[in-house]
mmCIF file of N, CA and C in Angstrom:
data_model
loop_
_atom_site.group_PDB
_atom_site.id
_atom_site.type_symbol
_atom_site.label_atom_id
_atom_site.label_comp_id
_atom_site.label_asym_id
_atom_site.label_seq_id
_atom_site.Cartn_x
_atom_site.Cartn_y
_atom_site.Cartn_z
ATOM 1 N N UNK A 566 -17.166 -78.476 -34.937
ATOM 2 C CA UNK A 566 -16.333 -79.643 -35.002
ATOM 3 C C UNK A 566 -17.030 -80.698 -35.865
ATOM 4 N N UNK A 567 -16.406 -81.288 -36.980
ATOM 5 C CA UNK A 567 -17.228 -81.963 -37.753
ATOM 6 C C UNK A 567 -16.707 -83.525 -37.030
ATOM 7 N N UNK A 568 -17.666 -84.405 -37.705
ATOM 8 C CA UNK A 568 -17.895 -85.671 -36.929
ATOM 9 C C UNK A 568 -16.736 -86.591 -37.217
ATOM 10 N N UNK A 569 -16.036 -87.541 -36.401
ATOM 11 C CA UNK A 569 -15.295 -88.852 -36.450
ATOM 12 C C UNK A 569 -15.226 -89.717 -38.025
ATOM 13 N N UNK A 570 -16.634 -90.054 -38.114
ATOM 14 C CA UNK A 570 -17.344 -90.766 -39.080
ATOM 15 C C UNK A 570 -16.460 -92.189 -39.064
ATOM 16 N N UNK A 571 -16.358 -92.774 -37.899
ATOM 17 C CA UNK A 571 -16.582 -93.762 -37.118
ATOM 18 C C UNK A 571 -16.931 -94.842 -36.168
ATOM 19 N N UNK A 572 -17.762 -95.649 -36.894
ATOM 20 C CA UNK A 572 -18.419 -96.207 -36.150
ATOM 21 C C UNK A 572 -17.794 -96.914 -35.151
ATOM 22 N N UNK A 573 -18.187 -97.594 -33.730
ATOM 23 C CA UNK A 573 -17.854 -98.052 -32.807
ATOM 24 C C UNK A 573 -17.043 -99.204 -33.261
ATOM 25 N N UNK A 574 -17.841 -100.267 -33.898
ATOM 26 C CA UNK A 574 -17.239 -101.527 -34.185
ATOM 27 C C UNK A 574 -15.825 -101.278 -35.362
ATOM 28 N N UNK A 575 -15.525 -100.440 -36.194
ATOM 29 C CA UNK A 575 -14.007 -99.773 -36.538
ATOM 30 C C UNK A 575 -13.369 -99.623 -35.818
ATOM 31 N N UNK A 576 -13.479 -98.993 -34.701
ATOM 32 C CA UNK A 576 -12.883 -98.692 -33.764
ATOM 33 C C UNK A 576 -12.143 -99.864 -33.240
ATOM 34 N N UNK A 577 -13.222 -100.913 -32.425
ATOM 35 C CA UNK A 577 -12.855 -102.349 -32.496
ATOM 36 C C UNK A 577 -11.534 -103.331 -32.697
ATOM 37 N N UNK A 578 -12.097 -102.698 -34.400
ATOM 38 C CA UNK A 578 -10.688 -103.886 -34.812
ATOM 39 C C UNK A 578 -9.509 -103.019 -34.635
ATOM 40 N N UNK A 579 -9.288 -102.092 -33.840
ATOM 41 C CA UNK A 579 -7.731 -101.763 -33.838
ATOM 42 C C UNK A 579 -7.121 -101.833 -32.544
ATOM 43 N N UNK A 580 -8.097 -102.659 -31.222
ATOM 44 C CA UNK A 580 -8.102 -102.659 -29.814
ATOM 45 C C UNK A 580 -7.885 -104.243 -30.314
ATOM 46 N N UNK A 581 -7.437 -104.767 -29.103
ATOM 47 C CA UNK A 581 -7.147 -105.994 -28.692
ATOM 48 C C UNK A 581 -8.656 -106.428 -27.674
ATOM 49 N N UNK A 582 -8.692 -107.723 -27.698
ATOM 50 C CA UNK A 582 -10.175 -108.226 -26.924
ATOM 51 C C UNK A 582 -10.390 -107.817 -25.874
ATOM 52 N N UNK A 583 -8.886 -108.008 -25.269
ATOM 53 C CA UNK A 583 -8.521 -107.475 -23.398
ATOM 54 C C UNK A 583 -8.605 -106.220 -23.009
ATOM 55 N N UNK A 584 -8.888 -105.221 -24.111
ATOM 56 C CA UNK A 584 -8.804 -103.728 -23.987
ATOM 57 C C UNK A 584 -10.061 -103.501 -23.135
ATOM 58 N N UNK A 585 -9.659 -102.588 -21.755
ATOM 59 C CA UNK A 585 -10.714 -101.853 -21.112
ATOM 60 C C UNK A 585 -11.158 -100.781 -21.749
ATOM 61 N N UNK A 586 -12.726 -100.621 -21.944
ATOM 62 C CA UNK A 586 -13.174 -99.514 -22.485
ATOM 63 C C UNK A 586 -14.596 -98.661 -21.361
ATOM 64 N N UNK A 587 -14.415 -97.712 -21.763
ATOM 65 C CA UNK A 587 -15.648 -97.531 -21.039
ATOM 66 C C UNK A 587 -16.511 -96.478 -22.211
ATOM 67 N N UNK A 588 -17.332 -96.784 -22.452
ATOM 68 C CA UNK A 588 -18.492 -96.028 -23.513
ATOM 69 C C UNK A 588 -19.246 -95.435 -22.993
ATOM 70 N N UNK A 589 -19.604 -94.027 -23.206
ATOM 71 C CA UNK A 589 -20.365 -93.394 -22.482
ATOM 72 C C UNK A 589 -20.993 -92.590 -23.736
ATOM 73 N N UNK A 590 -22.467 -92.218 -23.590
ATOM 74 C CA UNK A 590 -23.296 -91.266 -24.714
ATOM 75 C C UNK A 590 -22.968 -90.039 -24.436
ATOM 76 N N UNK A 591 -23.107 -89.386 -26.089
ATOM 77 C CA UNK A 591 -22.568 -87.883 -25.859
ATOM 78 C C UNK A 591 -23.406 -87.045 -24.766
ATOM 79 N N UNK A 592 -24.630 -87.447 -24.364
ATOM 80 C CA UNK A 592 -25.354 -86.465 -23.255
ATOM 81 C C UNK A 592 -25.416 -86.937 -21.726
ATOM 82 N N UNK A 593 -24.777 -88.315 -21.478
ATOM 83 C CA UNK A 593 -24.647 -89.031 -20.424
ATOM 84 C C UNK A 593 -23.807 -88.726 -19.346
ATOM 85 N N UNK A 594 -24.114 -89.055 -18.098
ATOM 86 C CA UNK A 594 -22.894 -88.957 -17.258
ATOM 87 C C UNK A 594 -22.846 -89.788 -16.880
ATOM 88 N N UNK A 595 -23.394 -91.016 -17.080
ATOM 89 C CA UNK A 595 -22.728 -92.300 -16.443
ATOM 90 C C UNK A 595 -22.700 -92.915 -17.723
ATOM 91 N N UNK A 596 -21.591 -94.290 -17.916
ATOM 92 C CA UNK A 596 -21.561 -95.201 -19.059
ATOM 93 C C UNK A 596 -22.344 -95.457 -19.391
ATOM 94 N N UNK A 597 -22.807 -96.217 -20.289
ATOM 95 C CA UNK A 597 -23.357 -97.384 -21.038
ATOM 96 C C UNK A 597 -22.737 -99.098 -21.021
ATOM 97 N N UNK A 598 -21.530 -98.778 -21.281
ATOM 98 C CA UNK A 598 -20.734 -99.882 -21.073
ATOM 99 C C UNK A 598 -19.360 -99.618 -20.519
ATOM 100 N N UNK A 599 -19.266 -100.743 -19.594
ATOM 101 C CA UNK A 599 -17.802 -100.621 -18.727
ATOM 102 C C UNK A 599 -17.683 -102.185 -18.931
ATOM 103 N N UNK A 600 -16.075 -102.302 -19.698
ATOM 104 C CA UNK A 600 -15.837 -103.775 -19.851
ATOM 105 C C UNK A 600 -14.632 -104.142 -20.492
ATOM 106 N N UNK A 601 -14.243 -105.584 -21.239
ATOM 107 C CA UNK A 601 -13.421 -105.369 -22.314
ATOM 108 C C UNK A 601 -13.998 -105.539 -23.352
ATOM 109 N N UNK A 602 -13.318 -105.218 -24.688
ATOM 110 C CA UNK A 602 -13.494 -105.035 -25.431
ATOM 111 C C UNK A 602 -14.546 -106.366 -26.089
ATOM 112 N N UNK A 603 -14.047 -107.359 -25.746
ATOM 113 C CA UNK A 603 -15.039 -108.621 -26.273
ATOM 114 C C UNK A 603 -15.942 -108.695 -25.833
ATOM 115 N N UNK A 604 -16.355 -108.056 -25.175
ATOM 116 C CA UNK A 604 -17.778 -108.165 -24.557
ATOM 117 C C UNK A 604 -18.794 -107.119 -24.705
ATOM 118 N N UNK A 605 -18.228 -106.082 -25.296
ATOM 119 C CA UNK A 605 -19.038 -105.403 -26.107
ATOM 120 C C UNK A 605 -19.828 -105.372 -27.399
ATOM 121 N N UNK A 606 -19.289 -106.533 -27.616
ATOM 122 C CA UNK A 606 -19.903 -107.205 -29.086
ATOM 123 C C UNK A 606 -21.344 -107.760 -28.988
ATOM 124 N N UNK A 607 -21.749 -108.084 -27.137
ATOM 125 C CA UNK A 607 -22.502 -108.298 -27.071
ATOM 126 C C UNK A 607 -24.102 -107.306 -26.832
ATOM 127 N N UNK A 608 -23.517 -106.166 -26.717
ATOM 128 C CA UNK A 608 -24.483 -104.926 -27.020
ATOM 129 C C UNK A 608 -24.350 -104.506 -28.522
ATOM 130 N N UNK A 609 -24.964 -105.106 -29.308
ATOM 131 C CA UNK A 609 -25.211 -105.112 -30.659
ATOM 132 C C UNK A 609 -25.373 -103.508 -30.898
ATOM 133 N N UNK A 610 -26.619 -102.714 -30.287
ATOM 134 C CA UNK A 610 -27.022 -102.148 -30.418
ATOM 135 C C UNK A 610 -25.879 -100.643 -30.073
ATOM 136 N N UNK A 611 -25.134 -100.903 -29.989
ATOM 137 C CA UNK A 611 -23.734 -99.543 -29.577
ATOM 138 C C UNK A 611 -23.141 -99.462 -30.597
ATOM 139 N N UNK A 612 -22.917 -100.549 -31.237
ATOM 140 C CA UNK A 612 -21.838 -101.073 -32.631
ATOM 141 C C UNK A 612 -22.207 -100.606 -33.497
ATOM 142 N N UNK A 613 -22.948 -99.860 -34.119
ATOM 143 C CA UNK A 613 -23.042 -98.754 -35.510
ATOM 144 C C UNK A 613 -22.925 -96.994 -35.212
ATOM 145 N N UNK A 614 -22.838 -96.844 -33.896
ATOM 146 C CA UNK A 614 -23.163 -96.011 -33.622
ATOM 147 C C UNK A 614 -21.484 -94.699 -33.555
ATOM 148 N N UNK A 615 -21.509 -93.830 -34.262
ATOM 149 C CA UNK A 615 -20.392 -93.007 -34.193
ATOM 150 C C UNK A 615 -19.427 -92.580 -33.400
ATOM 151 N N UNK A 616 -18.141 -93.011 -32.678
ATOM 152 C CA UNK A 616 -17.372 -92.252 -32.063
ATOM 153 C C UNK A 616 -17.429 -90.906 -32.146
ATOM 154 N N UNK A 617 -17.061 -90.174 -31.025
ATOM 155 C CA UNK A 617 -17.350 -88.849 -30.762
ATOM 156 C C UNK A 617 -15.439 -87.959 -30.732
ATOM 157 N N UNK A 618 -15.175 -88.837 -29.508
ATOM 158 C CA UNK A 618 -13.975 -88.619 -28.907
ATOM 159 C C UNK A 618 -13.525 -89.801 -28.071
ATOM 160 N N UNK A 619 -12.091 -90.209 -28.255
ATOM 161 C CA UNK A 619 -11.430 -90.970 -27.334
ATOM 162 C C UNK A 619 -10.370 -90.407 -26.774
ATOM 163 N N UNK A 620 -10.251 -91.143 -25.485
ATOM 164 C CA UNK A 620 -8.907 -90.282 -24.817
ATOM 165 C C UNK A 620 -9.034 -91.944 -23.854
ATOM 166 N N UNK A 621 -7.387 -91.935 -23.935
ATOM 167 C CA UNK A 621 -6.846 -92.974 -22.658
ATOM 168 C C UNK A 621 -6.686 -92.442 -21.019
ATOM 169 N N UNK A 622 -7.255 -93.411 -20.256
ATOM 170 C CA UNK A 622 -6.985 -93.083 -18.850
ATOM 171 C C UNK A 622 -6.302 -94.569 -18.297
ATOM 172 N N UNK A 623 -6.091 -93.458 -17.044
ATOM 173 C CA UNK A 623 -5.221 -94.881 -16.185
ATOM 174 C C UNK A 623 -5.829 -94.963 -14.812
ATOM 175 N N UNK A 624 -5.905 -96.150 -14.702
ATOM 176 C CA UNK A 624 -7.124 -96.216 -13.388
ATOM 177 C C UNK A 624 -6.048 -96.738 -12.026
ATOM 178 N N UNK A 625 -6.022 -96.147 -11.353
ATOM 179 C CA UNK A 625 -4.769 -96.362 -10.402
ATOM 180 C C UNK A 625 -5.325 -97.763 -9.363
ATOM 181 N N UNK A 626 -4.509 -98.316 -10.075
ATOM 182 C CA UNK A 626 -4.398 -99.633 -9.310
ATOM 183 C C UNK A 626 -2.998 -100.380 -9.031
ATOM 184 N N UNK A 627 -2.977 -101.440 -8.237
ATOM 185 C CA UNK A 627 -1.453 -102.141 -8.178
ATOM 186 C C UNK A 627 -0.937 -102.827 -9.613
ATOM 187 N N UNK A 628 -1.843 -102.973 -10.600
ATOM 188 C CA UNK A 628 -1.158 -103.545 -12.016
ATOM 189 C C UNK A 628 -1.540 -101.976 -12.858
ATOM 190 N N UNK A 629 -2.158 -100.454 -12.548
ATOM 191 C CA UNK A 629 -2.157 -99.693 -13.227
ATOM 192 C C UNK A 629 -3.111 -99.324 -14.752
ATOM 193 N N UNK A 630 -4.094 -100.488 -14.771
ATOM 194 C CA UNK A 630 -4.847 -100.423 -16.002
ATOM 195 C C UNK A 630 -5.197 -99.001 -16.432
ATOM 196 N N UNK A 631 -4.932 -98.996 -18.127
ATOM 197 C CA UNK A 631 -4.960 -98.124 -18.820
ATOM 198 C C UNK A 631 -6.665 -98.970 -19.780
ATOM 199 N N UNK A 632 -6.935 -97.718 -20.114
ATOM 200 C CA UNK A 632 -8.853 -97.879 -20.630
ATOM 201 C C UNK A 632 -8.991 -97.099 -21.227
ATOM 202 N N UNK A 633 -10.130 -96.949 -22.618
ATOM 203 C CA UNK A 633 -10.111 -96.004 -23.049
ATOM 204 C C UNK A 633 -11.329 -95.389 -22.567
ATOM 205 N N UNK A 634 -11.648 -94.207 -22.701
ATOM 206 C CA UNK A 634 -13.222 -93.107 -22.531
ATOM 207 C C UNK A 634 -13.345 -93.202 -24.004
ATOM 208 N N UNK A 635 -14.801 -93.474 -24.391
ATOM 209 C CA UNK A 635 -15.319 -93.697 -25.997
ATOM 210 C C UNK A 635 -16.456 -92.392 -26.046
ATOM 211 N N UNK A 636 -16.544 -91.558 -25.904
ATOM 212 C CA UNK A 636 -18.011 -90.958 -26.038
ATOM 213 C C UNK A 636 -18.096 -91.062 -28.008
ATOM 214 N N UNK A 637 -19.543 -91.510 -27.664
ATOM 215 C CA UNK A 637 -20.343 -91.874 -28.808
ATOM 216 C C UNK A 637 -21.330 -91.012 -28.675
ATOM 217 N N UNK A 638 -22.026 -90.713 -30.270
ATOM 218 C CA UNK A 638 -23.271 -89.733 -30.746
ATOM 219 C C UNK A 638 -24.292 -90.879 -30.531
#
């Protein structure tokens, strides 16, 4: 499977600030970051780093939030 060749912060500008994301490393089983999207700006250090795969989930709640899963290289 050849690579995304997208970096995190691309990704970014096509989410809205309010977007739930959760980022997790390609060898990880727990996140890195769980948040919205604006506040990931503040882990500098995630933001060059390549998307892997995204997929939307829905986290069952009474308003239903939808989030994305980011695995990054």
């Amino acid at each position: 499977m050849e690579k995304m060749n997208l970096p995190l912060k691309q990704f970014l500008t096509l989410v809205g600030p309010a977007q739930a994301l959760e980022v997790i490393e390609e060898d990880a089983a727990e996140p890195v970051f769980t948040g919205k999207a604006a506040k990931i700006r503040d882990h500098e250090e995630l933001l060059d780093r390549e998307v892997k795969l995204i997929e939307a989930k829905a986290k069952v709640t009474p308003y239903h939030m939808t989030y994305f899963q980011i695995w990054i290289y």
